[in-house]
Short mmCIF file of C-alpha atoms and ligand atoms in Angstrom, two decimals:
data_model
loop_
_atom_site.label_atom_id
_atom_site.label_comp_id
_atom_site.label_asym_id
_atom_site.label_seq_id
_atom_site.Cartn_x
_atom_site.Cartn_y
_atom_site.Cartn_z
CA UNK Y 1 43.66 228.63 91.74
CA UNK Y 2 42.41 227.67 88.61
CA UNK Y 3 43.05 224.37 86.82
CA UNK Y 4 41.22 223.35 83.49
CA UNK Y 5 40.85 219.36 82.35
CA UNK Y 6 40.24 219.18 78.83
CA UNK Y 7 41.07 217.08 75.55
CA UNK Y 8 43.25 217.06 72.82
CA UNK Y 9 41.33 215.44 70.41
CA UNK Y 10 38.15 214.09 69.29
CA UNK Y 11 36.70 213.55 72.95
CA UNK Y 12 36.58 210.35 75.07
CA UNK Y 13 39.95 211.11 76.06
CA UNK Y 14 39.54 210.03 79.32
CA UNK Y 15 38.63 213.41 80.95
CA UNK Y 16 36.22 211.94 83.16
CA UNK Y 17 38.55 209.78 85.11
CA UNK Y 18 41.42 212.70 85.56
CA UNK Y 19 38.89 215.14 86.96
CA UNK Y 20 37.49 212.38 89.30
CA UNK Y 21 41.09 211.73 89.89
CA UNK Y 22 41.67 215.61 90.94
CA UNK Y 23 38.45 216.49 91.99
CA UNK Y 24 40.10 214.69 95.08
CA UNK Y 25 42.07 217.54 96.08
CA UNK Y 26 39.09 220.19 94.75
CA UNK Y 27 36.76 222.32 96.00
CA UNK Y 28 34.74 223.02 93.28
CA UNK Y 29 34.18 221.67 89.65
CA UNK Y 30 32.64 223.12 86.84
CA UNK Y 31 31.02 222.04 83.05
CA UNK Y 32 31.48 225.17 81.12
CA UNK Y 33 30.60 223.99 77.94
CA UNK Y 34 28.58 221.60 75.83
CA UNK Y 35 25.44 219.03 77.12
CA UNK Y 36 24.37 215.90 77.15
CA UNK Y 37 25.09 215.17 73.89
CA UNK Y 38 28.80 213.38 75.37
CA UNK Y 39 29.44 211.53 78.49
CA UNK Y 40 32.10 210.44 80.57
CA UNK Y 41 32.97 207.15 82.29
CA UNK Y 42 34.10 207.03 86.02
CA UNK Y 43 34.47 204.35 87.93
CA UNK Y 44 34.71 204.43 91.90
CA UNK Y 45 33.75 202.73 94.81
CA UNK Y 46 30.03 203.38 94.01
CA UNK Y 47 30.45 201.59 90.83
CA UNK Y 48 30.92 202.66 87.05
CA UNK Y 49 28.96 205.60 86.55
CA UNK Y 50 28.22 207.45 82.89
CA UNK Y 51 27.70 211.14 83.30
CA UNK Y 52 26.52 213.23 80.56
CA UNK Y 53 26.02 216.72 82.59
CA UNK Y 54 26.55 216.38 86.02
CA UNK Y 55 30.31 217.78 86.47
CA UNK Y 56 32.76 214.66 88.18
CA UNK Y 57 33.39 215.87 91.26
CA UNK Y 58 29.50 214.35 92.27
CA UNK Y 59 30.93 211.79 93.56
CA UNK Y 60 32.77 213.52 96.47
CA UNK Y 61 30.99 215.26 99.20
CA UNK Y 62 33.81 217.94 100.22
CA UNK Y 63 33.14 219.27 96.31
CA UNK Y 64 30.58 221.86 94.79
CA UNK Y 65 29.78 220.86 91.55
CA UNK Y 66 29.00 223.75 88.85
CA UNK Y 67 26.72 224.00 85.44
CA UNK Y 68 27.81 227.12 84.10
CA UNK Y 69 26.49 229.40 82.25
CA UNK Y 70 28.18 228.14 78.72
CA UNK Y 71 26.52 224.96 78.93
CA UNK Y 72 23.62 223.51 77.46
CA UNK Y 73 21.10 223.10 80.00
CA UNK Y 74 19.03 219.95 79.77
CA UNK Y 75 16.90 220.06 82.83
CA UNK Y 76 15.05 216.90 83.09
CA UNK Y 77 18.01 215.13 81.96
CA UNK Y 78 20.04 217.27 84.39
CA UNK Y 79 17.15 215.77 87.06
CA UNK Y 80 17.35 211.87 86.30
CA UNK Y 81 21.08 212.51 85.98
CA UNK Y 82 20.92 213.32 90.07
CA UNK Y 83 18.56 210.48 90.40
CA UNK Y 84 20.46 207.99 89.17
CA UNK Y 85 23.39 208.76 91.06
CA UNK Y 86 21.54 209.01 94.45
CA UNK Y 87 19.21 205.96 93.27
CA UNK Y 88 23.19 203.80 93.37
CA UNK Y 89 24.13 204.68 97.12
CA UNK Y 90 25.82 208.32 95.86
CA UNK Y 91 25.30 211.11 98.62
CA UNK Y 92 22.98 213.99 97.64
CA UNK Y 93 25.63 216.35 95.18
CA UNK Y 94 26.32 219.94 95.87
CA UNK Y 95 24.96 221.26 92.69
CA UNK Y 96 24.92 225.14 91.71
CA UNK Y 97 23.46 226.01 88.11
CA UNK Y 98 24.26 229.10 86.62
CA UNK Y 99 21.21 231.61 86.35
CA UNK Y 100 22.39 232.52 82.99
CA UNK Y 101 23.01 229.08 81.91
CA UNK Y 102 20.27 228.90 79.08
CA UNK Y 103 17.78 225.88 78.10
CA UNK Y 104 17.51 223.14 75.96
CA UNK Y 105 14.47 223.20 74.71
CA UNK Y 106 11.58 220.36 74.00
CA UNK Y 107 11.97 221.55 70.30
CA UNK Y 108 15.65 221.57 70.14
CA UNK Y 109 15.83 218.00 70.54
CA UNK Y 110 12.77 217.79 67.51
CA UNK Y 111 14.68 220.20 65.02
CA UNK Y 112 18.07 218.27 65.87
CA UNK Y 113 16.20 215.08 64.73
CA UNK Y 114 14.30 216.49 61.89
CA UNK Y 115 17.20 218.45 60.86
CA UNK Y 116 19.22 215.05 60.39
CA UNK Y 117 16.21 213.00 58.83
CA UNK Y 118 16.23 216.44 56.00
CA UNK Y 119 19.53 215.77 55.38
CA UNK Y 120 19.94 212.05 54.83
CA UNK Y 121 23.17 210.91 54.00
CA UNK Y 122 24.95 214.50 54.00
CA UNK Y 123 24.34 215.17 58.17
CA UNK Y 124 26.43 215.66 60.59
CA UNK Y 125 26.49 212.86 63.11
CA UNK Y 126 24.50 214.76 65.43
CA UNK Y 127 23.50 212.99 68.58
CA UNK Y 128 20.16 214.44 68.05
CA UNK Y 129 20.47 216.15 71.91
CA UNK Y 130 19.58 219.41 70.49
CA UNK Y 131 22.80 220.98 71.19
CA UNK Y 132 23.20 222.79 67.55
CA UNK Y 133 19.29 224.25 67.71
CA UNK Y 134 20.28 225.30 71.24
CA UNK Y 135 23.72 227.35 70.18
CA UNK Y 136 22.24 228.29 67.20
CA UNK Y 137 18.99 229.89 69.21
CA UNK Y 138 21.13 231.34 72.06
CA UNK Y 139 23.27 233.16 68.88
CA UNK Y 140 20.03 234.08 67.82
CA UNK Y 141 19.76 235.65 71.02
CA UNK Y 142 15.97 233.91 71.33
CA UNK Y 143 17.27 231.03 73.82
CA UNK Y 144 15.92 231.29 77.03
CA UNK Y 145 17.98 231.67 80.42
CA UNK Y 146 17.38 229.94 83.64
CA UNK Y 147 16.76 233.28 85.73
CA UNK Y 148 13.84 233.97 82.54
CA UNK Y 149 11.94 230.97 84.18
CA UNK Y 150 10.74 232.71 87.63
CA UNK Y 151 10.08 236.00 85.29
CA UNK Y 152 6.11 235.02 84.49
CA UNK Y 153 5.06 237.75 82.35
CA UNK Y 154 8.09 237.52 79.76
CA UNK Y 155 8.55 233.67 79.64
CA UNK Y 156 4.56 234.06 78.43
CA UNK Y 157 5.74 236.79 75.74
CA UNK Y 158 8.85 235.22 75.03
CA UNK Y 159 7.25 231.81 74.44
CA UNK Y 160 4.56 232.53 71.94
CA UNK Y 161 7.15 235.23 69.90
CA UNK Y 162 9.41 232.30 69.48
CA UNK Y 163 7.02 229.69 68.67
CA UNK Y 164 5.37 231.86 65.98
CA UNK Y 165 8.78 231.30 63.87
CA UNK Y 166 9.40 227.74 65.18
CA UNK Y 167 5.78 226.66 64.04
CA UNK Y 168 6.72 228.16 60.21
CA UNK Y 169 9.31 226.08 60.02
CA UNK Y 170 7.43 223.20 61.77
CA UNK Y 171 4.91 222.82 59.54
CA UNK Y 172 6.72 224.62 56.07
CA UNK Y 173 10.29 222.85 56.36
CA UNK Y 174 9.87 219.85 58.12
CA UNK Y 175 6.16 219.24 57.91
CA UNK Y 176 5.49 218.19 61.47
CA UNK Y 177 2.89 219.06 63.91
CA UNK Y 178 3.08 222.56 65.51
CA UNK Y 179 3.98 223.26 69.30
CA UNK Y 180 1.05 224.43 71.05
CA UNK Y 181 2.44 227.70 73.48
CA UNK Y 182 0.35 226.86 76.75
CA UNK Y 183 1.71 223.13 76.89
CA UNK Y 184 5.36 224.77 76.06
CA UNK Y 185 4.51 227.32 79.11
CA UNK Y 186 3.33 224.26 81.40
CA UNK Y 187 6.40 222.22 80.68
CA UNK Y 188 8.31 225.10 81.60
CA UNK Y 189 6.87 225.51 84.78
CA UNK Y 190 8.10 222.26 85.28
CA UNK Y 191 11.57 222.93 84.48
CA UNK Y 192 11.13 226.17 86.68
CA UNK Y 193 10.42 223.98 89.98
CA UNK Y 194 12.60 221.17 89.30
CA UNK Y 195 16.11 223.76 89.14
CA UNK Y 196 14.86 226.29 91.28
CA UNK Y 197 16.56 225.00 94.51
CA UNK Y 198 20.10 225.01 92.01
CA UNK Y 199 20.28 228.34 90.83
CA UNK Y 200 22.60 230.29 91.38
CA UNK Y 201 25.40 233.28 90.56
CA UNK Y 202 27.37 231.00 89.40
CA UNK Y 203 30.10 234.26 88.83
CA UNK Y 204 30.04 235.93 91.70
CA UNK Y 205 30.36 232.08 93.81
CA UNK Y 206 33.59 231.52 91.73
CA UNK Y 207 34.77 234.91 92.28
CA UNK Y 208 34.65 234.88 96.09
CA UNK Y 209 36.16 231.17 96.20
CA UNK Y 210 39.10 232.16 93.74
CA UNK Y 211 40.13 235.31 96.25
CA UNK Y 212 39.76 232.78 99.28
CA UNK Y 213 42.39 230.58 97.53
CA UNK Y 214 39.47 227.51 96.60
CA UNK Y 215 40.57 224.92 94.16
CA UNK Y 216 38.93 225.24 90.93
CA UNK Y 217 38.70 222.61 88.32
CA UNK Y 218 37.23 223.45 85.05
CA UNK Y 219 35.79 220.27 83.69
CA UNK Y 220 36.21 219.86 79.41
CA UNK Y 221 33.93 217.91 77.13
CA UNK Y 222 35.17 216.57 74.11
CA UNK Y 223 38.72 218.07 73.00
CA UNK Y 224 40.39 220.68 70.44
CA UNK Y 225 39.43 218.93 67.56
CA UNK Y 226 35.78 219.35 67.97
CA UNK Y 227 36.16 223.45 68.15
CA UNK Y 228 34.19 225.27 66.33
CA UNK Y 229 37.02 227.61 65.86
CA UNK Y 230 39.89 225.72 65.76
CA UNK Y 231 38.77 221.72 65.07
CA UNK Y 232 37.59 220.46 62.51
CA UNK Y 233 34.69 222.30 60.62
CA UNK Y 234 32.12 221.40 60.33
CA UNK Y 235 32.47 218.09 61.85
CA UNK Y 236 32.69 220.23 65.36
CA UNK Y 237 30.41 220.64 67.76
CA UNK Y 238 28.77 223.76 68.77
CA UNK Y 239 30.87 225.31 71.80
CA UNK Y 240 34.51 225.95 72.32
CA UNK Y 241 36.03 222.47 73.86
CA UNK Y 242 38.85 225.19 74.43
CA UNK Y 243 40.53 225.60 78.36
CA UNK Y 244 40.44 229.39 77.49
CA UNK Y 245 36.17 229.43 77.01
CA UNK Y 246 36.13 227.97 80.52
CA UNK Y 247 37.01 231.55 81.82
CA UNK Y 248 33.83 232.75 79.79
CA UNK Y 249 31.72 229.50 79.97
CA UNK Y 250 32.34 229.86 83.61
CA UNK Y 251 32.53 233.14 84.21
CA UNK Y 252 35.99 233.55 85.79
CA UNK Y 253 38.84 235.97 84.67
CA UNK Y 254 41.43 234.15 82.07
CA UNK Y 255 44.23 235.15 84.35
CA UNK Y 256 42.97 232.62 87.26
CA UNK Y 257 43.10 229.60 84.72
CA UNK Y 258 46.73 228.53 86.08
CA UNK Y 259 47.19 224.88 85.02
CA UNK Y 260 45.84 223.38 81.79
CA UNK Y 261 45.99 219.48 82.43
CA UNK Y 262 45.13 218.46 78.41
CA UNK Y 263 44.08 214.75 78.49
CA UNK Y 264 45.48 212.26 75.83
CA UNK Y 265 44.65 208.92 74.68
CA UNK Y 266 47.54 206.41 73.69
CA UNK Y 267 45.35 205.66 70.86
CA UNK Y 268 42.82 207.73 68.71
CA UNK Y 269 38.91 207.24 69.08
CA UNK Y 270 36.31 209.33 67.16
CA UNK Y 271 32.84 209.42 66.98
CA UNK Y 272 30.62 210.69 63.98
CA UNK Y 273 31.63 212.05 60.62
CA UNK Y 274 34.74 213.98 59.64
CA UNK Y 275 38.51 213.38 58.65
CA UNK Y 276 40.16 210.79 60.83
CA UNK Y 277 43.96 210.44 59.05
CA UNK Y 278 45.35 207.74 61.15
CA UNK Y 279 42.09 205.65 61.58
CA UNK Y 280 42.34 202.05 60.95
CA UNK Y 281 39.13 199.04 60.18
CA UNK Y 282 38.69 196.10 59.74
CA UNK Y 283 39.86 193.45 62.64
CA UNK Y 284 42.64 195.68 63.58
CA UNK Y 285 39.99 198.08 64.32
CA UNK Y 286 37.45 195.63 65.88
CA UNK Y 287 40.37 194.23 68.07
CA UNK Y 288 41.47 198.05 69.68
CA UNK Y 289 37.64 199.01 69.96
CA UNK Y 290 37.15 195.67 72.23
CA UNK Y 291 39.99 196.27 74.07
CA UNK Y 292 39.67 200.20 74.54
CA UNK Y 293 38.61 201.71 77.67
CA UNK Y 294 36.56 200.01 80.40
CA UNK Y 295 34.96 197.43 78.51
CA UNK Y 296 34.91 198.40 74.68
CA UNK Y 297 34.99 201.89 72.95
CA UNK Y 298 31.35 202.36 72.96
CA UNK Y 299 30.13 206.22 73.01
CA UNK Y 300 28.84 206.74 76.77
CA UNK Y 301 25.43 208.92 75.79
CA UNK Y 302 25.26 206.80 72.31
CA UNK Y 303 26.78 203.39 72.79
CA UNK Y 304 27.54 204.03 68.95
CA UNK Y 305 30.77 202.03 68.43
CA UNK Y 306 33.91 204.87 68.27
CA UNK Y 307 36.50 205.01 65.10
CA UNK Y 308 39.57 204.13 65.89
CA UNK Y 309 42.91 205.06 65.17
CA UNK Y 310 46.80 204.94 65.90
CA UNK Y 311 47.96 207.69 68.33
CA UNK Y 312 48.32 210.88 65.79
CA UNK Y 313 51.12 212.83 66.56
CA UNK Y 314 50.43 215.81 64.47
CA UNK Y 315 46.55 216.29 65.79
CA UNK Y 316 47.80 215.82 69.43
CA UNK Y 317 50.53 218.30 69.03
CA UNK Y 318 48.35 220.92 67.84
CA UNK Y 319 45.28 220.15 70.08
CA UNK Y 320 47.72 220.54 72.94
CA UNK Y 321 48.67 224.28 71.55
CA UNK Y 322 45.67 224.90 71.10
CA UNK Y 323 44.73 224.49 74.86
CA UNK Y 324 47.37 225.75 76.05
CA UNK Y 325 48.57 223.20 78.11
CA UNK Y 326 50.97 223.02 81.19
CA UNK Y 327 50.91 218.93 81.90
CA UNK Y 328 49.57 216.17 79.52
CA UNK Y 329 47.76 213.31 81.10
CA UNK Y 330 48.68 210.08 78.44
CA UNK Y 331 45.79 207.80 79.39
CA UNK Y 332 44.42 204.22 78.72
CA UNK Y 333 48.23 203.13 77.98
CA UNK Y 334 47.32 199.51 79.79
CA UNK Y 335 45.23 198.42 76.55
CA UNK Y 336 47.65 198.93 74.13
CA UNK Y 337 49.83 195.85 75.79
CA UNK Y 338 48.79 193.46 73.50
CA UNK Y 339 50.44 194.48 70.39
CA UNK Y 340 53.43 193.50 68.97
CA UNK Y 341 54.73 196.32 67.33
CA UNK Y 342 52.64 200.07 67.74
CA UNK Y 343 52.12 202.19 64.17
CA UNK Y 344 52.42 205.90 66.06
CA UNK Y 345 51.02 208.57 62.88
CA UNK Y 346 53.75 211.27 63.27
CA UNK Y 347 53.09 213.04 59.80
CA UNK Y 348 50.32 213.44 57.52
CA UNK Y 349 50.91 213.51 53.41
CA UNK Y 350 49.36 216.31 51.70
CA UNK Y 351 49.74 216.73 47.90
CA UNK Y 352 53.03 214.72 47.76
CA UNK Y 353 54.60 216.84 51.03
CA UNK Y 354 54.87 215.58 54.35
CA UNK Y 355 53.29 218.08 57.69
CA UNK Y 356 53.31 217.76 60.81
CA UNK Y 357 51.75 220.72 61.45
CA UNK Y 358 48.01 220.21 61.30
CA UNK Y 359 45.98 221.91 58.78
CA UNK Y 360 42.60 223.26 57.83
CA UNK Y 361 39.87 220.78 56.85
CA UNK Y 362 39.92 221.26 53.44
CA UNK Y 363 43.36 219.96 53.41
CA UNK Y 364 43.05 217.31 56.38
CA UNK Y 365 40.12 215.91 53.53
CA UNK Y 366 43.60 215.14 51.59
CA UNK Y 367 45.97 214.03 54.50
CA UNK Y 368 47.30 210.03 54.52
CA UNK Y 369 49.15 209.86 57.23
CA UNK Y 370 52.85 208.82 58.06
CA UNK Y 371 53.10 205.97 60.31
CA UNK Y 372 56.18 205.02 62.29
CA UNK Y 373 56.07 201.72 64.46
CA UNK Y 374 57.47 201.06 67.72
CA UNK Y 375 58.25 198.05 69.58
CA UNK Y 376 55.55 196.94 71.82
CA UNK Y 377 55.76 196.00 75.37
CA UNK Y 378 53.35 192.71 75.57
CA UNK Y 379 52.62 192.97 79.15
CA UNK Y 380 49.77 194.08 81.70
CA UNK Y 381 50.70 197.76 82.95
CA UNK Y 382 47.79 197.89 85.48
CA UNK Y 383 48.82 198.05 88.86
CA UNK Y 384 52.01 199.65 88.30
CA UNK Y 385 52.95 202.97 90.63
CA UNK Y 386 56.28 203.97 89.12
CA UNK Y 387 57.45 205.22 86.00
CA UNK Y 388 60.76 203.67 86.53
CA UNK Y 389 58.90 200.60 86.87
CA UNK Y 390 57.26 200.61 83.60
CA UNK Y 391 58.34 198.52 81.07
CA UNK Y 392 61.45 200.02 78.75
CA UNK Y 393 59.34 199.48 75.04
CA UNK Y 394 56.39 201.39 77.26
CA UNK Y 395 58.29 204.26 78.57
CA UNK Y 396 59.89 204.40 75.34
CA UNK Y 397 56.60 204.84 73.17
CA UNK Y 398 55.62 207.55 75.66
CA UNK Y 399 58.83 209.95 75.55
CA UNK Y 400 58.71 209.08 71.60
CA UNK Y 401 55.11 210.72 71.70
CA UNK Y 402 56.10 213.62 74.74
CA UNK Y 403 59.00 214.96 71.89
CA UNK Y 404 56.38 214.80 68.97
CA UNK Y 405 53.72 216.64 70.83
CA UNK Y 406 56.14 219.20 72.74
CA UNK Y 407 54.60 218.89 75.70
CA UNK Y 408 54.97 217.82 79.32
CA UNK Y 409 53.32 214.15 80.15
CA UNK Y 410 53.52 214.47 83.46
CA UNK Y 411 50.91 212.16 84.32
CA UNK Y 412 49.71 208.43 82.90
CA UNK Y 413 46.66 206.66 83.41
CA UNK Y 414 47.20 203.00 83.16
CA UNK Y 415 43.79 201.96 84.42
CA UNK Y 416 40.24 202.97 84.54
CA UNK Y 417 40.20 203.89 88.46
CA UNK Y 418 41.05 206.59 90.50
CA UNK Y 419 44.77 205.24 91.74
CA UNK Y 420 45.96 203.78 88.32
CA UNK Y 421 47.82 206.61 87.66
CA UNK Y 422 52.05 206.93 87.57
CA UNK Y 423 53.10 210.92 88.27
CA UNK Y 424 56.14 211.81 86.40
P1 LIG C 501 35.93 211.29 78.58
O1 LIG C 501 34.67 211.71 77.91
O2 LIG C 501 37.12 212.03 78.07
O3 LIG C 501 35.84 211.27 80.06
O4 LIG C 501 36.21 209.81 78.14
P2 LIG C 501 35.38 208.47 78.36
O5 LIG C 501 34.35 208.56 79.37
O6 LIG C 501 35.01 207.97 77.02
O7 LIG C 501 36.57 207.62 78.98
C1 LIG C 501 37.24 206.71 78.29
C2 LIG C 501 37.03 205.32 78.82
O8 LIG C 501 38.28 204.86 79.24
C3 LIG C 501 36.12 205.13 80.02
O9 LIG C 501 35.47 203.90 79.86
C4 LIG C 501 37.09 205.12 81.20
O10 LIG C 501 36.61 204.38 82.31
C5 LIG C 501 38.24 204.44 80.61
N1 LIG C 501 39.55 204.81 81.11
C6 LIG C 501 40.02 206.04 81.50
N2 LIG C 501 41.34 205.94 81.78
C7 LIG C 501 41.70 204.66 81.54
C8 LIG C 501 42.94 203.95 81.61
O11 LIG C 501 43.99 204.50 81.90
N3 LIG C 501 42.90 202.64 81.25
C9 LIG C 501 41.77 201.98 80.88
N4 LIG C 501 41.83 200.71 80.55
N5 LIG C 501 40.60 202.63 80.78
C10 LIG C 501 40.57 203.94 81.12
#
């Protein structure tokens, strides 16, 4: 049995802590998609931990933890990642990599950079991790896999046929120094003996466990408005953030995926460029960010201080479509007890009409949004176990938000720890 954890909207939905959270009751977790480039928060009894690759079930030692094949594979990082877990009192993780799960390469991370220092003031927010060069080379179908590491004789070939284009555009576009082949080929010998005693099929694993009745969680970064299909192009990033990729990401059949858990803030957060309708600045802004979260909303792999915004009813809606999801988890509701009165965005105001249906970018570029406020509740939530017990205004703003988004909340997170969480 399949279940996938992903996010509705711009990432830092709080994924982290509802896989943790599950993971309890898991065999197996998986990162199907994306890098290092994002990172989530979890906080148990080791302490608070930031994870940018590692899937969250680590932390358990009844759980194999997956890096499938649709991720990008950062191997030193992946390395220090393990380090720094085990370093803090963590037991050594189960950790399987995918043999097809390709590489982020040394010069990924340079053309990421140089690509952003080309383009000034017009780039993309890029967390300069190399995850665009990587997609873009493994499209290119010149990215290298993890099984191509133990092959000697075409990781030599495939090395210096490579390098002969990345060097043009080295020295031509960007006019940097070139890559010299035989220190690429040692450094990838390095790589080669640092993941070897990880690899594995990651397909064939999964396969077996799903027909022995294992549960499977499939483990989201970022959320359905960072699609490169379906989010917000070109402000996306470079793999689906989609519960339906983590069949293919993973290598599982669709049919298996059984429960889509879709993870949603109370409040919006973003981080880098792009259309952000209900957004807010200024001290209203500065007061939410230091409140958000565990201790501020600070990007995990950037500490780049997040946007933030009023919940937005019309991107939720649609990122929850869009994943097809079975339960919402509402989380970081706690924070929001501070505030009078809550502005909720339930519409956005396009050319004089009013959607809330959520469009493409060229007409999000337009979209002011529609606020309607609701009473606040002006109370600490943390600690509570019941719905029944939360306060009225609370439970109020949530069912207001469940018949916006047309979707279940079955769960709500009103804490940054495993147990603050009230089923519904
Ligand atoms: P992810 O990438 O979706 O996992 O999101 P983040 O790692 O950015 O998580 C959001 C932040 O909120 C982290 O600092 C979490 O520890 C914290 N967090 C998660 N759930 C809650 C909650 O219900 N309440 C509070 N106060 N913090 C939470």
């Amino acid at each position: 049995m399949v279940k996938a954890v992903v996010g509705a909207n711009w990432g830092d939905e709080g994924k982290g802590k509802i896989t943790d959270m599950l993971a309890q009751d898991a065999d197996i977790v998986i990162r199907f998609q994306g890098g290092a480039n994002a990172g989530h928060t979890i906080v148990n009894k080791y302490g608070k931990f930031a994870l940018h690759t590692l899937p969250s079930g680590v932390f358990y030692d009844h759980v194999t933890n997956i890096i499938g094949n649709g991720v990008a594979l950062n191997i030193p990082k992946v390395m220090d990642e393990i380090k720094g877990i085990v370093d803090r009192g963590v037991p050594m993780p189960k950790l399987k990599i995918s043999n097809r799960a390709q590489i982020v390469m040394p010069y990924h991370i340079l053309f990421d950079q140089y690509e952003e220092e080309r383009l000034g003031g017009k780039s993309f927010g890029s967390t300069k991790s190399g995850i665009a060069p990587f997609y873009s080379d493994k499209y290119a179908k010149i990215g290298f896999q993890v099984s191509e590491l133990f092959d000697e004789d075409t990781l030599k070939d495939k090395v210096q046929s490579v390098l002969a284009v990345k060097n043009i555009l080295l020295e031509n576009l960007y006019h940097k120094p070139a890559i010299d082949p035989a220190e690429l080929l040692e450094t990838l010998h390095g790589y080669r003996d640092m993941v070897a005693p990880y690899v594995a099929d990651v397909s064939k694993f999964l396969w077996d466990a799903e027909k022995e009745g294992k549960i499977i969680l499939l483990e989201g970064q970022l959320g359905t408005l960072k699609d490169p299909d379906h989010g917000i192009y070109p402000m996306v990033t470079s793999s689906s953030t989609l519960a339906a990729y983590g069949a293919i990401g993973a290598g599982i059949p669709p049919y298996a995926i059984k429960q889509v858990v879709t993870v949603c803030k109370a409040y919006s957060s973003a981080v880098g460029a792009g259309a952000f309708v209900s957004e807010i600045f200024g001290d209203e802004a500065d007061e939410l960010r230091r409140r958000g979260g565990d201790g501020g909303e600070y990007g995990a792999t950037t500490g780049r201080p997040r946007r933030m915004g009023w919940f937005d009813c019309v991107a939720s809606k649609y990122g929850c479509r869009l994943q097809g999801t079975t339960d919402v988890a509402f989380t970081v509701l706690d924070v929001l007890g501070y505030l009078d009165e809550i502005p909720v965005c339930t519409g956005y105001e396009i050319n004089g009409k009013v959607t809330d249906e959520f469009p493409v970018t060229v007409e999000l570029e337009k979209a002011k949004p529609v606020l309607e406020t609701l009473p606040g509740w002006k109370c600490d939530i943390r600690g509570i176990k019941k719905y029944e017990d939360l306060p009225e205004n609370c439970r109020n703003y949530i069912e207001f938000i469940e018949k916006r988004i047309g979707f279940p909340i079955t769960m709500i997170s009103n804490g940054p720890s495993r147990d603050d969480i009230i089923y519904r």
